[in-house]
Amino acid sequence: DQQVKQNSPSLSVQEGRISILNCDYTNSMFDYFLWYKKYPAEGPTFLISISSIKDKNEDGRFTVFLNKSAKHLSLHIVPSQPGDSAVYFCAARSIQGAQKLVFGQGTRLTINP
Amino acid sequence: DAGVIQSPRHEVTEMGQEVTLRCKPISGHDYLFWYRQTMMRGLELLIYFNNNVPIDDSGMPEDRFSAKMPNASFSTLKIQPSEPRDSAVYFCASTSGAYNEQFFGPGTRLTVL
């Protein structure tokens, strides 16, 4: 069963506009959430994270929102830039799982000039 | 500082052959993870080690897959015999308790003909 789901395989956004990537989870024991960015032929790199005790975390152009009641998180990128074109993975860590992460399927973001 | 190192970067083999993927984690990290990336399942955890001991191998697809970590600076993932459905990108990642995120290597793209 897929405990972390990214239901949009792809997303296309105009440069300068807002990109919103979504992620849903099912496990109530998840207490920490991360977003990773992946370019072709490279490994995923950590982008931003949020603890379950918060509902928002911001880092420059990137903001992650967490809605625990809906078991939903989203990543907002404002403004979107061509270099943001990549695959974005949502990941979650369980209280019981030590350093283990559960990843979603990924969303391919394309920023159009 | 050197990141996670994986070799080879690309591997092409024929069905039935043995394949060995290698990983050198970041020095000082005591967790090591093996993932497989597929379109359908995204980043799928195969197995992870803590202090060179396998902790969770529930993601290993079947007995054809095995992983070892003989010391803190080296791990292998072996597939014997390989099948075309094993074709994927395999990532190694490492971390320690000082971090919330995992650090990924560049991946090995495996093609089984």
PDB file of C-alpha atoms in Angstrom, chain B residues 6-112:
ATOM      1  CA  GLN B   6      27.980   4.751  -6.189  1.00  0.00           C
ATOM      2  CA  SER B   7      29.473   2.509  -8.845  1.00  0.00           C
ATOM      3  CA  PRO B   8      29.007   1.744 -11.593  1.00  0.00           C
ATOM      4  CA  ARG B   9      26.917   4.662 -12.872  1.00  0.00           C
ATOM      5  CA  HIS B  10      25.537   2.549 -15.676  1.00  0.00           C
ATOM      6  CA  GLU B  11      25.268  -1.210 -15.982  1.00  0.00           C
ATOM      7  CA  VAL B  12      23.964  -3.159 -18.946  1.00  0.00           C
ATOM      8  CA  THR B  13      23.721  -6.906 -18.571  1.00  0.00           C
ATOM      9  CA  GLU B  14      21.887  -9.871 -19.963  1.00  0.00           C
ATOM     10  CA  MET B  15      19.104 -11.728 -18.260  1.00  0.00           C
ATOM     11  CA  GLY B  16      20.410 -14.382 -15.898  1.00  0.00           C
ATOM     12  CA  GLN B  17      23.678 -12.622 -15.122  1.00  0.00           C
ATOM     13  CA  GLU B  18      24.757 -11.549 -11.645  1.00  0.00           C
ATOM     14  CA  VAL B  19      24.837  -7.809 -11.000  1.00  0.00           C
ATOM     15  CA  THR B  20      26.620  -6.093  -8.114  1.00  0.00           C
ATOM     16  CA  LEU B  21      26.022  -2.448  -7.255  1.00  0.00           C
ATOM     17  CA  ARG B  22      28.348  -0.660  -4.868  1.00  0.00           C
ATOM     18  CA  CYS B  23      28.005   2.205  -2.438  1.00  0.00           C
ATOM     19  CA  LYS B  24      30.321   4.225  -0.223  1.00  0.00           C
ATOM     20  CA  PRO B  25      28.379   6.297   2.327  1.00  0.00           C
ATOM     21  CA  ILE B  26      29.431   9.668   3.682  1.00  0.00           C
ATOM     22  CA  SER B  27      32.071   9.243   6.367  1.00  0.00           C
ATOM     23  CA  GLY B  28      30.572   9.307   9.827  1.00  0.00           C
ATOM     24  CA  HIS B  29      27.069   8.341   8.742  1.00  0.00           C
ATOM     25  CA  ASP B  30      25.717   5.249  10.494  1.00  0.00           C
ATOM     26  CA  TYR B  31      22.588   4.660   8.386  1.00  0.00           C
ATOM     27  CA  LEU B  32      22.684   3.369   4.829  1.00  0.00           C
ATOM     28  CA  PHE B  33      19.678   2.901   2.546  1.00  0.00           C
ATOM     29  CA  TRP B  34      19.159   1.220  -0.842  1.00  0.00           C
ATOM     30  CA  TYR B  35      16.300   2.476  -3.036  1.00  0.00           C
ATOM     31  CA  ARG B  36      14.950   1.603  -6.454  1.00  0.00           C
ATOM     32  CA  GLN B  37      13.270   4.254  -8.589  1.00  0.00           C
ATOM     33  CA  THR B  38      10.456   3.207 -10.898  1.00  0.00           C
ATOM     34  CA  MET B  39       7.772   5.196 -12.690  1.00  0.00           C
ATOM     35  CA  MET B  40       4.954   3.376 -10.935  1.00  0.00           C
ATOM     36  CA  ARG B  41       6.237   3.352  -7.365  1.00  0.00           C
ATOM     37  CA  GLY B  42       8.608   6.286  -7.254  1.00  0.00           C
ATOM     38  CA  LEU B  43      11.437   5.819  -4.757  1.00  0.00           C
ATOM     39  CA  GLU B  44      10.986   2.423  -3.182  1.00  0.00           C
ATOM     40  CA  LEU B  45      13.051   1.469  -0.119  1.00  0.00           C
ATOM     41  CA  LEU B  46      14.655  -1.946  -0.538  1.00  0.00           C
ATOM     42  CA  ILE B  47      16.704  -2.303   2.641  1.00  0.00           C
ATOM     43  CA  TYR B  48      18.466  -0.196   5.236  1.00  0.00           C
ATOM     44  CA  PHE B  49      21.339  -0.713   7.656  1.00  0.00           C
ATOM     45  CA  ASN B  50      22.240   0.875  10.961  1.00  0.00           C
ATOM     46  CA  ASN B  51      25.819   0.447  12.152  1.00  0.00           C
ATOM     47  CA  ASN B  52      26.346  -2.126   9.367  1.00  0.00           C
ATOM     48  CA  VAL B  53      23.429  -4.286  10.582  1.00  0.00           C
ATOM     49  CA  PRO B  54      20.378  -4.802   8.315  1.00  0.00           C
ATOM     50  CA  ILE B  55      17.362  -3.354  10.114  1.00  0.00           C
ATOM     51  CA  ASP B  56      14.541  -3.643   7.582  1.00  0.00           C
ATOM     52  CA  ASP B  57      14.706  -5.685   4.389  1.00  0.00           C
ATOM     53  CA  SER B  58      10.958  -5.911   3.832  1.00  0.00           C
ATOM     54  CA  GLY B  59      11.290  -3.984   0.575  1.00  0.00           C
ATOM     55  CA  MET B  60      13.630  -6.485  -1.052  1.00  0.00           C
ATOM     56  CA  PRO B  61      11.577  -7.854  -3.974  1.00  0.00           C
ATOM     57  CA  GLU B  62      12.564 -11.507  -3.703  1.00  0.00           C
ATOM     58  CA  ASP B  63      15.389 -13.881  -2.909  1.00  0.00           C
ATOM     59  CA  ARG B  64      17.253 -12.858  -6.040  1.00  0.00           C
ATOM     60  CA  PHE B  65      18.172  -9.627  -4.234  1.00  0.00           C
ATOM     61  CA  SER B  66      20.704  -9.494  -1.415  1.00  0.00           C
ATOM     62  CA  ALA B  67      22.586  -6.686   0.304  1.00  0.00           C
ATOM     63  CA  LYS B  68      25.595  -6.587   2.570  1.00  0.00           C
ATOM     64  CA  MET B  69      27.495  -3.996   4.550  1.00  0.00           C
ATOM     65  CA  PRO B  70      30.809  -5.550   5.611  1.00  0.00           C
ATOM     66  CA  ASN B  71      32.058  -2.281   7.127  1.00  0.00           C
ATOM     67  CA  ALA B  72      31.016   1.314   7.750  1.00  0.00           C
ATOM     68  CA  SER B  73      32.363   2.550   4.437  1.00  0.00           C
ATOM     69  CA  PHE B  74      31.040   0.008   1.940  1.00  0.00           C
ATOM     70  CA  SER B  75      27.832  -1.721   0.919  1.00  0.00           C
ATOM     71  CA  THR B  76      26.764  -3.896  -1.987  1.00  0.00           C
ATOM     72  CA  LEU B  77      23.420  -4.758  -3.543  1.00  0.00           C
ATOM     73  CA  LYS B  78      23.488  -7.958  -5.556  1.00  0.00           C
ATOM     74  CA  ILE B  79      20.937  -9.333  -7.982  1.00  0.00           C
ATOM     75  CA  GLN B  80      21.345 -12.968  -9.001  1.00  0.00           C
ATOM     76  CA  PRO B  81      19.988 -13.921 -11.455  1.00  0.00           C
ATOM     77  CA  SER B  82      18.955 -10.624 -13.011  1.00  0.00           C
ATOM     78  CA  GLU B  83      15.713 -10.226 -14.970  1.00  0.00           C
ATOM     79  CA  PRO B  84      14.510  -7.513 -17.387  1.00  0.00           C
ATOM     80  CA  ARG B  85      11.981  -6.259 -14.806  1.00  0.00           C
ATOM     81  CA  ASP B  86      14.911  -5.345 -12.542  1.00  0.00           C
ATOM     82  CA  SER B  87      15.811  -2.546 -14.950  1.00  0.00           C
ATOM     83  CA  ALA B  88      15.622   0.685 -12.936  1.00  0.00           C
ATOM     84  CA  VAL B  89      17.764   3.312 -11.265  1.00  0.00           C
ATOM     85  CA  TYR B  90      19.141   2.170  -7.923  1.00  0.00           C
ATOM     86  CA  PHE B  91      20.081   4.780  -5.324  1.00  0.00           C
ATOM     87  CA  CYS B  92      22.112   4.535  -2.181  1.00  0.00           C
ATOM     88  CA  ALA B  93      21.635   7.108   0.594  1.00  0.00           C
ATOM     89  CA  SER B  94      23.221   7.677   3.980  1.00  0.00           C
ATOM     90  CA  THR B  95      22.551   9.741   7.069  1.00  0.00           C
ATOM     91  CA  SER B  96      23.105   9.941  10.803  1.00  0.00           C
ATOM     92  CA  GLY B  97      20.990  10.809  13.807  1.00  0.00           C
ATOM     93  CA  ALA B  98      22.254  14.400  13.562  1.00  0.00           C
ATOM     94  CA  TYR B  99      20.198  14.930  10.399  1.00  0.00           C
ATOM     95  CA  ASN B 100      16.541  14.719   9.505  1.00  0.00           C
ATOM     96  CA  GLU B 101      17.291  14.202   5.827  1.00  0.00           C
ATOM     97  CA  GLN B 102      19.089  11.496   3.891  1.00  0.00           C
ATOM     98  CA  PHE B 103      21.891  12.201   1.441  1.00  0.00           C
ATOM     99  CA  PHE B 104      21.674  10.424  -1.890  1.00  0.00           C
ATOM    100  CA  GLY B 105      24.293   9.178  -4.302  1.00  0.00           C
ATOM    101  CA  PRO B 106      24.018   9.761  -8.063  1.00  0.00           C
ATOM    102  CA  GLY B 107      22.444   6.369  -8.692  1.00  0.00           C
ATOM    103  CA  THR B 108      23.205   3.353 -10.874  1.00  0.00           C
ATOM    104  CA  ARG B 109      21.091   2.922 -13.991  1.00  0.00           C
ATOM    105  CA  LEU B 110      20.650  -0.818 -14.515  1.00  0.00           C
ATOM    106  CA  THR B 111      19.446  -2.249 -17.803  1.00  0.00           C
ATOM    107  CA  VAL B 112      18.818  -5.976 -18.038  1.00  0.00           C
TER     108      VAL B 112
END
